[in-house]
Structure formats: structure tokens, C-alpha cells
Coordinates of C-alpha atoms in Angstrom, one line a residue:
Chain A
X175 CA 133.9 161.5 174.6
X176 CA 130.4 160.1 175.5
X177 CA 128.4 161.0 178.5
X178 CA 126.7 158.6 180.8
X179 CA 123.3 158.7 179.0
X180 CA 124.8 157.9 175.7
X181 CA 126.7 155.0 177.2
X182 CA 123.5 153.6 178.6
X183 CA 121.8 154.0 175.3
X184 CA 124.6 152.2 173.5
X185 CA 124.4 149.4 176.0
X186 CA 120.7 149.1 175.3
X187 CA 121.4 149.1 171.6
X188 CA 123.9 146.4 172.0
X189 CA 121.4 144.3 174.0
X190 CA 119.1 144.6 170.9
X191 CA 116.6 146.8 172.7
X192 CA 115.4 149.3 170.1
X193 CA 114.4 152.7 171.4
X194 CA 111.0 153.9 170.1
X195 CA 110.5 157.2 168.3
X196 CA 108.8 158.5 171.4
X197 CA 111.8 157.7 173.5
X198 CA 114.2 159.2 171.0
X199 CA 112.1 162.4 171.2
X200 CA 112.7 162.4 175.0
X201 CA 109.5 160.9 176.3
X202 CA 108.8 157.7 178.2
X203 CA 107.8 154.8 176.0
X204 CA 104.1 154.9 177.0
X205 CA 103.6 158.5 175.9
X206 CA 101.0 159.3 173.3
X207 CA 102.2 162.1 171.0
X208 CA 100.1 163.7 168.4
X209 CA 100.5 166.2 165.5
X210 CA 97.3 167.9 164.6
X211 CA 98.1 168.8 161.0
X212 CA 96.1 171.1 158.7
X213 CA 96.7 170.5 155.0
X214 CA 96.2 172.8 152.0
X215 CA 97.3 176.2 153.3
X216 CA 97.6 178.7 150.4
X217 CA 95.0 176.9 148.4
X218 CA 92.2 179.4 149.0
X219 CA 91.6 182.4 151.2
X220 CA 89.0 180.5 153.2
X221 CA 91.6 177.8 153.9
X222 CA 94.1 180.3 155.1
X223 CA 91.6 182.2 157.3
X224 CA 90.1 179.1 158.9
X225 CA 93.4 177.4 159.5
X226 CA 95.0 180.5 161.1
X227 CA 92.0 180.7 163.4
X228 CA 92.6 177.1 164.3
X229 CA 96.3 177.7 164.9
X230 CA 95.3 180.5 167.4
X231 CA 93.6 177.9 169.6
X232 CA 96.9 175.9 169.8
X233 CA 94.8 172.8 169.2
X234 CA 95.8 172.6 165.5
X235 CA 99.6 172.9 165.8
X236 CA 101.0 172.1 162.4
X237 CA 100.2 172.7 158.7
X238 CA 101.6 172.6 155.2
X239 CA 101.5 175.1 152.4
X240 CA 100.7 174.6 148.7
X241 CA 103.3 176.8 146.9
X242 CA 101.7 176.8 143.4
X243 CA 98.4 178.1 144.7
X244 CA 97.1 181.7 144.3
X245 CA 97.0 182.5 148.0
X246 CA 100.6 181.6 148.7
X247 CA 101.6 185.2 149.4
X248 CA 99.0 185.6 152.1
X249 CA 100.1 182.5 154.1
X250 CA 103.8 183.4 153.5
X251 CA 103.2 186.7 155.3
X252 CA 101.7 184.7 158.2
X253 CA 104.7 182.4 158.2
X254 CA 107.1 185.3 158.3
X255 CA 105.3 187.0 161.1
X256 CA 104.7 183.7 163.1
X257 CA 108.1 182.0 162.7
X258 CA 107.4 179.6 165.5
X259 CA 104.4 178.1 163.7
X260 CA 105.1 174.6 162.5
X261 CA 104.7 175.0 158.7
X262 CA 105.8 172.6 156.1
X263 CA 105.3 172.4 152.3
X264 CA 102.4 170.4 150.9
X265 CA 104.1 169.6 147.6
X266 CA 101.5 170.0 144.9
X267 CA 101.1 168.2 141.6
X268 CA 97.3 168.3 141.3
X269 CA 94.7 171.0 140.8
X270 CA 91.5 169.3 141.9
X271 CA 88.7 171.9 141.9
X272 CA 87.3 172.3 138.4
X273 CA 86.2 176.0 138.6
X274 CA 89.4 177.1 140.3
X275 CA 92.8 176.0 138.9
X276 CA 96.5 176.4 139.4
X277 CA 99.7 175.1 137.7
X278 CA 103.4 174.6 138.3
X279 CA 106.1 176.9 139.6
X280 CA 108.4 176.0 136.8
X281 CA 107.9 177.1 133.2
X282 CA 105.1 174.9 131.8
X283 CA 107.2 173.7 128.9
X284 CA 109.7 172.2 131.3
X285 CA 107.1 170.1 133.2
X286 CA 104.8 169.2 130.4
X287 CA 104.3 165.7 131.9
X288 CA 102.6 167.3 134.9
X289 CA 100.0 169.2 133.0
X290 CA 96.6 168.3 131.6
X291 CA 95.4 169.5 128.2
X292 CA 94.1 172.8 129.7
X293 CA 97.6 173.7 130.9
X294 CA 97.0 173.2 134.6
X295 CA 98.0 170.3 136.9
X296 CA 95.8 167.2 136.5
X297 CA 92.6 167.0 138.6
X298 CA 93.4 163.7 140.3
X299 CA 96.5 162.1 142.0
X300 CA 96.2 158.9 139.8
X301 CA 96.3 160.9 136.5
X302 CA 99.1 163.0 137.9
X303 CA 101.2 160.0 139.0
X304 CA 100.6 158.0 135.8
X305 CA 101.7 160.8 133.5
X306 CA 104.5 162.3 135.7
X307 CA 108.1 162.1 134.5
X308 CA 110.0 161.7 137.9
X309 CA 112.8 164.0 136.6
X310 CA 110.2 166.7 136.0
X311 CA 108.6 166.0 139.4
X312 CA 111.9 166.4 141.1
X313 CA 112.6 169.7 139.3
X314 CA 109.1 171.0 140.1
X315 CA 109.2 170.1 143.8
X316 CA 112.6 171.6 144.2
X317 CA 111.3 174.8 142.6
X318 CA 108.4 174.8 145.0
X319 CA 110.8 174.6 147.9
X320 CA 112.9 177.4 146.4
X321 CA 109.9 179.6 145.9
X322 CA 108.7 179.0 149.5
X323 CA 112.1 180.1 150.8
X324 CA 112.2 183.1 148.5
X325 CA 108.9 184.1 150.2
X326 CA 110.6 183.8 153.6
X327 CA 109.0 180.5 154.6
X328 CA 111.4 178.2 156.5
X329 CA 109.6 174.8 156.1
X330 CA 109.8 172.3 158.9
X331 CA 108.7 169.3 156.9
X332 CA 107.4 168.1 153.5
X333 CA 104.4 166.1 152.5
X334 CA 102.4 165.5 149.4
X335 CA 99.0 167.0 148.4
X336 CA 96.5 164.2 147.7
X337 CA 99.4 161.8 148.2
X338 CA 100.5 162.0 144.6
X339 CA 104.2 161.5 145.6
X340 CA 103.2 158.3 147.5
X341 CA 101.5 156.8 144.4
X342 CA 104.5 154.8 143.1
X343 CA 108.1 153.9 144.0
X344 CA 109.8 156.4 141.6
X345 CA 107.8 159.3 143.0
X346 CA 108.3 158.3 146.6
X347 CA 112.0 158.0 146.0
X348 CA 112.0 161.4 144.5
X349 CA 110.3 162.9 147.6
X350 CA 112.7 161.2 149.9
X351 CA 115.7 162.3 148.0
X352 CA 114.6 165.9 148.0
X353 CA 113.6 165.8 151.6
X354 CA 117.0 164.4 152.6
X355 CA 118.8 167.0 150.5
X356 CA 116.9 169.7 152.3
X357 CA 117.3 168.0 155.7
X358 CA 113.5 167.9 156.2
X359 CA 111.4 165.1 157.7
X360 CA 108.5 163.9 155.6
X361 CA 105.2 162.2 156.3
X362 CA 105.8 158.4 156.4
X363 CA 103.7 156.1 158.6
X364 CA 104.5 152.6 159.9
X365 CA 101.1 151.4 158.7
X366 CA 102.1 151.9 155.1
X367 CA 104.6 149.0 155.3
X368 CA 101.7 146.7 155.0
X369 CA 100.5 148.1 151.7
X370 CA 103.7 149.4 150.1
X371 CA 106.1 146.6 149.5
X372 CA 109.0 148.7 148.2
X373 CA 109.1 150.8 151.4
X374 CA 111.8 148.8 153.2
X375 CA 114.0 149.0 150.1
X376 CA 114.0 152.8 149.8
X377 CA 114.0 153.9 153.4
X378 CA 117.3 154.5 155.2
X379 CA 117.9 153.8 158.9
X380 CA 117.9 157.5 159.6
X381 CA 114.5 158.2 158.0
X382 CA 111.9 158.8 160.7
X383 CA 108.7 156.9 160.4
X384 CA 105.8 157.9 162.6
X385 CA 103.5 155.3 164.1
X386 CA 100.1 156.1 162.6
X387 CA 98.0 158.5 160.7
X388 CA 94.4 159.4 161.3
X389 CA 92.3 160.9 158.5
X390 CA 88.5 161.0 158.1
X391 CA 87.0 159.6 155.0
X392 CA 84.0 160.5 152.7
X393 CA 82.2 157.4 154.1
X394 CA 81.6 159.3 157.4
X395 CA 78.3 161.2 157.4
X396 CA 78.3 164.8 158.7
X397 CA 76.3 163.5 161.7
X398 CA 79.0 161.0 162.4
X399 CA 81.9 163.5 162.3
X400 CA 82.3 164.1 166.0
X401 CA 81.9 160.4 166.8
X402 CA 84.6 159.4 164.3
X403 CA 87.1 161.8 165.7
X404 CA 86.2 161.1 169.3
X405 CA 86.6 157.4 168.8
X406 CA 89.9 157.9 166.9
X407 CA 91.4 160.1 169.6
X408 CA 90.3 157.7 172.4
X409 CA 91.9 154.9 170.4
X410 CA 95.3 156.6 170.1
X411 CA 98.1 154.4 171.4
X412 CA 101.5 155.3 172.7
X413 CA 103.7 156.5 169.9
X414 CA 103.7 159.4 167.4
X415 CA 100.3 159.8 165.6
X416 CA 99.3 162.5 163.1
X417 CA 95.7 163.6 162.5
X418 CA 95.4 165.1 159.0
X419 CA 92.6 167.7 158.9
X420 CA 91.3 170.0 156.2
X421 CA 90.1 173.4 157.5
X422 CA 88.2 176.2 155.8
X423 CA 85.0 178.1 156.2
X424 CA 81.8 177.0 154.5
X425 CA 81.7 180.3 152.6
X426 CA 81.0 181.5 149.1
X427 CA 84.6 181.0 147.9
X428 CA 84.9 177.5 149.2
X429 CA 81.4 176.5 148.2
X430 CA 82.1 177.6 144.6
X431 CA 85.6 175.9 144.5
X432 CA 84.1 172.6 145.7
X433 CA 80.7 172.8 144.1
X434 CA 81.1 169.5 142.2
X435 CA 83.2 167.9 144.8
X436 CA 81.6 167.6 148.3
X437 CA 84.3 165.3 149.5
X438 CA 86.9 167.5 151.2
X439 CA 84.5 170.3 150.3
X440 CA 83.4 173.5 152.0
X441 CA 81.0 172.0 154.6
X442 CA 83.5 169.2 155.3
X443 CA 86.2 171.7 156.1
X444 CA 84.0 173.8 158.3
X445 CA 83.1 170.7 160.3
X446 CA 86.9 170.0 160.8
X447 CA 87.4 173.7 161.9
X448 CA 84.5 173.3 164.4
X449 CA 85.7 170.0 165.9
X450 CA 89.4 170.8 166.1
X451 CA 88.9 174.2 167.8
X452 CA 86.3 172.9 170.3
X453 CA 86.5 172.4 174.0
X454 CA 85.4 168.9 173.4
X455 CA 88.6 168.2 171.5
X456 CA 90.7 170.0 174.1
X457 CA 89.2 167.8 176.8
X458 CA 89.6 164.6 174.8
X459 CA 93.4 165.4 174.6
X460 CA 93.6 165.9 178.3
X461 CA 91.4 162.9 179.3
X462 CA 93.5 160.6 177.1
X463 CA 96.8 162.0 178.2
X464 CA 97.7 163.0 174.7
X465 CA 100.6 165.5 174.2
X466 CA 100.9 167.6 171.1
X467 CA 104.2 167.6 169.2
X468 CA 105.2 169.1 165.9
X469 CA 107.4 168.2 162.8
X470 CA 109.9 170.7 164.1
X471 CA 110.9 168.3 166.9
X472 CA 111.0 165.4 164.6
X473 CA 113.2 167.3 162.2
X474 CA 115.6 168.2 165.0
X475 CA 115.8 164.6 166.0
X476 CA 116.3 163.3 162.4
X477 CA 119.0 165.9 161.5
X478 CA 120.5 166.7 164.8
X479 CA 119.6 170.3 164.7
Chain B
X254 CA 74.8 197.0 92.6
X255 CA 74.0 199.6 95.4
X256 CA 70.6 200.2 96.8
X257 CA 69.1 203.6 97.4
X258 CA 70.2 203.9 101.0
X259 CA 73.8 203.3 100.1
X260 CA 73.6 205.8 97.3
X261 CA 72.3 208.4 99.7
X262 CA 75.1 207.6 102.1
X263 CA 77.7 207.9 99.4
X264 CA 76.3 211.2 98.4
X265 CA 76.5 212.4 102.0
X266 CA 80.1 211.1 102.1
X267 CA 80.9 213.0 98.9
X268 CA 79.4 216.1 100.5
X269 CA 81.9 215.7 103.4
X270 CA 79.2 214.8 105.9
X271 CA 80.6 212.1 108.0
X272 CA 78.3 209.5 109.5
X273 CA 78.6 209.1 113.3
X274 CA 79.3 205.8 114.9
X275 CA 75.7 205.9 116.3
X276 CA 74.4 206.2 112.7
X277 CA 76.6 203.5 111.4
X278 CA 75.2 201.3 114.2
X279 CA 71.7 202.0 112.7
X280 CA 70.4 204.7 115.1
X281 CA 69.6 208.3 114.6
X282 CA 72.4 210.8 115.2
X283 CA 70.9 212.0 118.5
X284 CA 70.8 208.6 120.1
X285 CA 72.6 208.0 123.4
X286 CA 74.1 204.5 123.4
X287 CA 75.8 203.0 126.4
X288 CA 77.8 199.9 127.2
X289 CA 77.7 199.0 130.9
X290 CA 80.9 197.0 131.2
X291 CA 82.2 195.0 134.2
X292 CA 85.9 194.4 134.3
X293 CA 88.0 191.7 136.0
X294 CA 85.9 188.5 135.5
X295 CA 87.8 185.4 136.5
X296 CA 90.0 187.3 138.9
X297 CA 88.2 186.1 142.0
X298 CA 85.1 184.1 142.9
X299 CA 83.5 187.1 144.4
X300 CA 84.0 189.0 141.2
X301 CA 82.4 186.2 139.1
X302 CA 79.5 185.8 141.5
X303 CA 78.7 189.5 141.8
X304 CA 79.1 190.2 138.1
X305 CA 76.9 187.2 137.1
X306 CA 74.2 188.6 139.5
X307 CA 74.5 192.0 137.8
X308 CA 74.3 190.4 134.3
X309 CA 71.0 188.8 135.3
X310 CA 69.4 192.2 135.8
X311 CA 70.3 193.1 132.2
X312 CA 71.6 196.5 133.5
X313 CA 75.2 195.4 133.3
X314 CA 75.4 194.1 129.8
X315 CA 79.0 193.4 129.0
X316 CA 82.2 192.3 130.7
X317 CA 85.7 191.1 130.1
X318 CA 87.6 188.1 131.4
X319 CA 91.1 187.8 132.9
X320 CA 92.5 184.6 131.4
X321 CA 95.5 184.1 133.6
X322 CA 93.5 184.3 136.8
X323 CA 92.6 181.3 139.0
X324 CA 88.8 181.5 138.5
X325 CA 88.9 181.5 134.7
X326 CA 87.4 178.0 134.5
X327 CA 84.3 179.1 136.5
X328 CA 83.6 182.1 134.3
X329 CA 84.4 180.0 131.2
X330 CA 81.6 177.6 132.2
X331 CA 79.2 180.6 132.5
X332 CA 80.4 181.9 129.0
X333 CA 79.7 178.5 127.4
X334 CA 76.3 178.2 129.0
X335 CA 75.3 181.8 128.3
X336 CA 76.7 182.3 124.7
X337 CA 74.6 185.5 124.2
X338 CA 76.4 187.3 127.0
X339 CA 78.7 190.0 125.7
X340 CA 82.1 188.7 127.0
X341 CA 85.5 189.9 125.9
X342 CA 89.0 189.4 127.2
X343 CA 90.5 191.7 129.8
X344 CA 94.1 191.1 128.6
X345 CA 96.2 190.8 131.8
X346 CA 99.8 191.7 132.4
X347 CA 99.6 192.8 136.1
X348 CA 98.8 191.0 139.3
X349 CA 97.9 193.8 141.7
X350 CA 96.7 192.2 144.9
X351 CA 99.7 191.4 147.2
X352 CA 98.3 188.4 149.1
X353 CA 96.8 186.8 146.0
X354 CA 98.8 186.5 142.8
X355 CA 98.8 185.1 139.3
X356 CA 101.2 184.8 136.3
X357 CA 101.3 184.3 132.6
X358 CA 99.7 181.7 130.4
X359 CA 103.0 181.2 128.5
X360 CA 105.9 179.4 130.1
X361 CA 107.5 181.9 132.4
X362 CA 110.9 181.6 130.8
X363 CA 109.4 182.9 127.5
X364 CA 107.9 186.0 129.0
X365 CA 110.5 186.9 131.6
X366 CA 110.2 190.7 130.9
X367 CA 106.6 190.5 132.2
X368 CA 107.5 189.0 135.6
X369 CA 108.6 190.5 138.9
X370 CA 111.3 188.9 141.0
X371 CA 108.7 186.7 142.8
X372 CA 107.7 185.1 139.4
X373 CA 104.3 186.7 139.1
X374 CA 103.2 189.6 136.9
X375 CA 104.2 193.0 138.2
X376 CA 101.9 194.7 140.8
X377 CA 101.4 197.9 138.8
X378 CA 100.7 198.9 135.1
X379 CA 103.6 201.3 135.1
X380 CA 106.2 198.7 136.2
X381 CA 104.7 196.2 133.8
X382 CA 104.8 198.6 130.8
X383 CA 108.3 199.9 131.6
X384 CA 109.8 196.3 131.7
X385 CA 107.7 194.7 129.0
X386 CA 109.3 193.5 125.8
X387 CA 106.5 194.1 123.2
X388 CA 107.3 190.8 121.4
X389 CA 106.8 188.9 124.7
X390 CA 103.6 190.9 125.3
X391 CA 102.3 190.0 121.9
X392 CA 103.1 186.3 122.4
X393 CA 101.4 186.3 125.9
X394 CA 98.2 188.1 124.8
X395 CA 97.9 185.8 121.8
X396 CA 98.3 182.9 124.2
X397 CA 95.6 184.4 126.5
X398 CA 93.2 184.5 123.5
X399 CA 94.1 180.9 122.6
X400 CA 93.5 179.7 126.1
X401 CA 90.1 181.5 126.3
X402 CA 89.0 179.8 123.0
X403 CA 90.2 176.5 124.3
X404 CA 87.9 177.0 127.2
X405 CA 85.0 177.6 124.8
X406 CA 84.9 181.4 125.3
X407 CA 84.1 183.3 122.0
X408 CA 85.3 186.8 122.9
X409 CA 83.4 189.7 121.5
X410 CA 86.1 192.3 122.2
X411 CA 89.5 193.0 123.8
X412 CA 90.6 195.4 126.4
X413 CA 93.5 195.8 128.8
X414 CA 93.5 195.2 132.6
X415 CA 94.7 198.4 134.4
X416 CA 95.3 199.9 131.0
X417 CA 98.8 198.4 130.7
X418 CA 98.5 198.0 126.9
X419 CA 97.6 201.7 126.7
X420 CA 100.8 202.8 128.5
X421 CA 102.9 203.4 125.5
X422 CA 102.8 203.3 121.7
X423 CA 104.6 200.0 121.2
X424 CA 102.1 198.2 123.6
X425 CA 99.1 199.9 122.0
X426 CA 100.2 199.0 118.6
X427 CA 100.6 195.4 119.8
X428 CA 97.0 195.4 121.1
X429 CA 95.7 196.8 117.9
X430 CA 97.6 194.3 115.7
X431 CA 96.3 191.3 117.8
X432 CA 92.8 192.7 117.9
X433 CA 92.7 193.2 114.1
X434 CA 94.1 189.7 113.5
X435 CA 91.4 188.3 115.6
X436 CA 88.7 190.6 114.0
X437 CA 87.8 191.9 117.5
X438 CA 87.0 195.5 118.4
X439 CA 88.9 197.0 121.3
X440 CA 88.4 199.8 123.8
X441 CA 89.5 203.1 122.3
X442 CA 87.9 206.4 123.2
X443 CA 87.8 209.7 121.3
X444 CA 88.8 211.5 124.5
X445 CA 92.2 209.8 124.4
X446 CA 93.2 211.7 121.3
X447 CA 93.8 214.8 123.5
X448 CA 96.3 213.0 125.7
X449 CA 97.8 210.4 123.4
X450 CA 99.7 212.1 120.5
X451 CA 100.6 208.9 118.6
X452 CA 97.0 207.7 118.4
X453 CA 96.2 209.2 114.9
X454 CA 99.4 207.6 113.5
X455 CA 98.5 204.1 114.6
X456 CA 94.8 204.0 114.0
X457 CA 93.4 202.8 110.7
X458 CA 90.1 204.2 109.2
X459 CA 88.3 201.0 110.0
X460 CA 89.2 201.0 113.7
X461 CA 86.1 202.0 115.7
X462 CA 86.5 204.6 118.3
X463 CA 83.8 205.1 120.9
X464 CA 82.9 208.6 122.0
X465 CA 83.6 208.5 125.7
X466 CA 84.4 206.4 128.7
X467 CA 83.1 206.9 132.2
X468 CA 84.9 205.5 135.2
X469 CA 84.7 206.4 138.9
X470 CA 88.0 207.4 140.6
X471 CA 89.4 206.9 144.1
X472 CA 88.8 210.6 144.8
X473 CA 85.0 209.9 145.1
X474 CA 84.0 209.1 148.7
X475 CA 81.7 206.2 149.4
X476 CA 78.9 208.7 150.2
X477 CA 79.5 210.4 146.8
X478 CA 79.2 207.2 144.8
X479 CA 75.5 207.5 143.8
X480 CA 75.8 211.1 143.0
X481 CA 78.9 210.6 140.9
X482 CA 77.2 208.0 138.7
X483 CA 73.9 209.8 138.6
X484 CA 75.5 213.0 137.4
X485 CA 77.6 211.1 134.9
X486 CA 74.6 209.3 133.4
X487 CA 72.6 212.6 133.3
X488 CA 75.5 214.1 131.4
X489 CA 75.7 211.4 128.7
X490 CA 75.5 213.0 125.2
X491 CA 74.5 211.3 122.0
X492 CA 77.1 208.9 120.8
X493 CA 78.5 205.6 122.1
X494 CA 79.6 205.8 125.8
X495 CA 81.0 203.0 128.0
X496 CA 80.8 202.9 131.8
X497 CA 83.5 200.8 133.2
X498 CA 82.5 199.2 136.5
X499 CA 84.2 196.8 138.9
X500 CA 81.8 194.4 140.6
X501 CA 82.2 192.0 143.5
X502 CA 80.9 191.3 147.0
X503 CA 82.4 192.9 150.0
X504 CA 83.1 189.4 151.4
X505 CA 86.0 187.6 153.1
X506 CA 87.8 186.6 149.9
X507 CA 87.6 190.1 148.4
X508 CA 88.4 191.8 151.6
X509 CA 91.5 189.7 152.0
X510 CA 92.6 190.2 148.4
X511 CA 92.3 194.0 148.6
X512 CA 93.3 194.4 152.3
X513 CA 96.1 196.8 151.5
X514 CA 94.4 198.3 148.5
X515 CA 91.1 200.0 149.2
X516 CA 91.0 201.6 145.7
X517 CA 89.0 199.1 143.5
X518 CA 88.7 197.1 146.8
X519 CA 86.0 194.9 148.2
X520 CA 83.7 197.7 149.5
X521 CA 84.2 199.7 146.3
X522 CA 83.1 196.7 144.2
X523 CA 80.0 196.1 146.3
X524 CA 79.0 199.7 145.9
X525 CA 79.3 199.3 142.1
X526 CA 77.2 196.1 142.4
X527 CA 74.6 197.9 144.4
X528 CA 74.3 200.9 142.1
X529 CA 74.3 199.1 138.8
X530 CA 71.7 196.6 139.8
X531 CA 69.4 199.2 141.3
X532 CA 66.0 200.5 140.2
X533 CA 67.5 204.0 140.4
X534 CA 70.0 203.1 137.7
X535 CA 67.2 201.5 135.5
X536 CA 65.1 204.7 135.9
X537 CA 68.1 206.9 135.1
X538 CA 68.6 205.1 131.8
X539 CA 64.9 205.4 131.0
X540 CA 64.5 209.1 132.0
X541 CA 67.6 210.0 130.0
X542 CA 66.6 208.0 126.9
X543 CA 69.8 205.9 127.1
X544 CA 69.8 202.7 125.1
X545 CA 72.2 199.8 126.0
X546 CA 74.4 198.4 123.3
X547 CA 77.3 195.9 123.5
X548 CA 80.6 195.2 121.9
X549 CA 79.0 192.5 119.8
X550 CA 77.2 195.1 117.7
X551 CA 80.4 197.2 117.4
X552 CA 82.3 194.1 116.3
X553 CA 79.7 193.3 113.7
X554 CA 79.9 196.8 112.3
X555 CA 83.7 196.9 112.3
X556 CA 84.2 193.5 110.7
X557 CA 81.0 193.1 108.7
X558 CA 79.9 190.0 110.5

């Protein structure tokens, strides 16, 4: 038996009027929804500490964890003691800081296509994607999910560190298959349809696609940081947007890790910490009628939890 | 053909007069020789940074590297660019900081006896030793040596993190076999003969045994730190002694790593840094006629390099 609301929806569907994601989430069509998402949890102590501080402001409201990284156990303790925090898994197939490295969860001889000659993950997403055997990728990311659960993490979503799993069709299909099996939503943005021609062929009607992603780029100077984010937030349109941020302190650990890699480096991450915990950001959200939402709500919608 | 000195030595040997290690190293019998050895390089950025600072004073003159740890690549770069530094390998079979973990160099399924249920090394040396299959230990420590060499480290000696390889006869024999195969000296102290009854049966005449080891213990209060080391240095007798120190900064990374483990924790390590880079320590060495020596000289003596 259907109730009145469902009947009305069905009528609208019959009339060819497609409900937007925002409406399906229970908001009016003109609502601006935003996920403020911190990547790279577990990667370094500085990342964990800075991101937890940002979570405490409520302004950064989602994040994802790198299971193969050395500080997993610390962020897992946070996840267990803060079960309401929206934490997903930042599936990891790269190890990008030259002085500080990590490798797979699975035995190295079972995922040899994922490892460089030093025995760690490749430094870059393009090297990783070009060498990766999708079967080994699937085994490894399933093992990352299993290890996360064994540490008491209940992930709300999946995404891909450095976008490695978005580098080609076989890897993207692998991510989608694993996400569906685990009934987890994953980061897919409408904008990608313009650049990724295979997307329509591998998505299913039930896969949720958010409207846009916002991410600062190395071309922005430190002085331009606040203006970039301010402009980006003012430009947010109705729909579901996600801002991807990278938070840490500009401290000795992070400076050493990123010494030869200023992009997404220590100072970058502290600038993100500063902006996204600021009153200015809080006011921008208010002034632009932006409501925060998390992957938890999107997962509930997608899988009817 | 033997020269005069050798003949004299042979005569002394015939007379049953045994040359001391100090004499064999080319010093007079009453010389006090000391290795000031920093453990745990590669374990954390804070350990690398603090220990490198201590090396620069010349007062800490030896150290050993934990190959399985995340910051190996950073200290390997230092080793390659400072080839005269006396760096050995701190063979590692434990992962003792609960928020920050590491595992083996070999594929995990080949060394399952070394791993706890979370997939990392055990937290304590006693758990590690009681579960360890010596064959798997041998394979893993050989792999740690191989990885160190592949990173351009030319180790001068071997020792064992948390003394795991000194926990029982089978493990100690494994360490000795691997050390001899690689023609590397390893940490063995005369004092151990009193507590380790199998030692005479597994040592060979050519194995070098130093005279004593000095290591501070958790029972010493922070206020008692300087007095402990001062008394220990004043008490050094002729022979070869080794002081084992643990150096890092009392910073965010180290505080987080050792949050539930104040022994050998962040503050402990900064106290070691402070004492062993101090003018007080330098003067103590001078006033007590103590000469510094390294494992490099001991290895040359043992293996005739």
C-alpha cells in the first residue's frame, strides 16, 4: 500500500518530472546543500590532530580515512568514540611523500602490480593506475574495508585517495562494484560526465551523483586562498556540493613529509585548517543559505537505510 | 711472515695472557672506550630529526635504523648523504605504540607468526618472542637487511629493537647467524653471561663481546635524569662500553605516539636529547678520559676489513 506522498511522487514521475537529489533528500528544490569533506585521515598525526580540531567546530563535517597509513589506529579510536562523525574510507593505492611511505594491507606478493620497486605504493596516481591489475585493486580495497571494520570503523562512504580509482574505466568499475556490495555511496560528481565518456555506461539508476565538487588547486597563491574559497562558496548553486579540503598543522612532521612537495603540503593544509574553522566561513555559509549535509544521509537515501 | 709485534702477541698468548678488546682495537689496556648509541631511527620524524641534531654535535656517534617503520626513507637519505655516520640496523619485530603501527617487510602471509590479530607486529617483545617462528624471524630480518641495502644504507652493525632477538636461545642464534653471514658485529655484552646461560654455547671465539651496556630505566625520575647519566659516566671502567639512548623531540607527533606509554615516551626522549648534546656531557667525557668509538671499528676488527 502506498501513502499519499508516494502517489504524488509517482504521478510526478509519470509526468516526466524528475526529482532532484536535493528533493529526494527531503529539501526544497532550491536548497543549497554542502558536504565539507577532509581527506587523508590516518595519513599523519598532524592530519589527524588538525582534522579532529576542525570536526569540533562543526564546520568540517565529513572525512575519509586512509587505512594503509601508519596513524590508522589513532583515527580508528576517534571513530569508535565519536560514532556520529561522518567518516568514510579514502581508499589508498598511492604513497606520495618521498621521506614517509606506506604499502598495502594485503600481503605484498598478492598485490605486486600496486607496488613500486621499493616495495611501497607508487608515488603518483598515474603510475599506480597504469600498473594496477584491477583484480589486485579489488582485493586490496576490499581488504582495506575489512581492516577498517576490524578496527571498529563503520564507514559511511568510499572515495579514492588522489583519485587513483577514477583514472580509468576498469578501476572506476571496481570502485563502484565494491561500493555497491558494501551498500556505501561513493564520490561521483555530475561534472565528470563532461570529461569521462564511459560514465553513463557504468552507472546504474540507483547510483547517486552529487552536483558538483569544489577543490582548490596549486595555481592559487597562499594570498589568494581566502578569496578562492569565498568566491567558490558564494557561487554555490542549489543542489548537493562537496568541498574537498586537506587539513593538518604546518608542523615538523608535516613539513618533513611534504618537504619536496609543497602542493598539498604542510602550509597548504594549515591554510585549509584556518579557513574552514573560521568565523568568516561560518558567516559565508549563513549569508549564502548553505546547509551542511553528510554522506550518511546520502547513503541512507541510496540504500534505504 | 710475522712481524715483531705479532710475535710478541703470540708469545703473550702462549703465556695465557689474553688481550682485551680495547687492546685489540689498538688502545692501551686502561683505555675507556664508549659508543653513544641512539636507537629507533626511522620510527618517527621526531626521532629522525632529534637524532640527526645529536649526531651533528659529535657526542652521539652511532645509531640504528628500524627498517619496517614509515620514516625509513627519510633516514636512508641521511645515511646516503652522510656515509661516514655509524649506522646499523635496529632489527624490528615489535610495533609498540598503540596509535601508530607498522608491520613486516616480507609479505604478511609469510611471517604470520610475527603478527598480532590486527595485522601489525606485536606490541611487546615478550608476545613477539613467544609467538615467533625462528624461520620466519630469520627470513624477515634478512629482508630488513636487504631493504636497507636497497635504500643505499651500508649498515655497520645489527641490534634488536626492544631486545626481542635476545629473548630466547633460538632467536639469539638466528641473530648471530644472520650477523655472521653479513659480516656485521652485533650488540652482545659481557654482563649478559651472568643472566643468559646458553650464551657460551652459541658464541664463537671470533664474536666480539663488549664489556658493558648502560641504559636508563623507567625507575629514574625526570629530575634524576642528569644524575643517573653523570654517575654512570663517572663509573665507566676501562673497556668498551655502550650507552643506549632514545632521542626525539617532545613534540605533537611523539606525544601522540607515546600517549599511553610514558616510558621511552616523548618527554623521556627529549631529556636524552638534551643531556647527550650538552656541554656537561662533553666535559664529563673529557674529565673522565673517555674516548668515543663506533661499531665501524669493532666490525673492522671482527672481520678484518
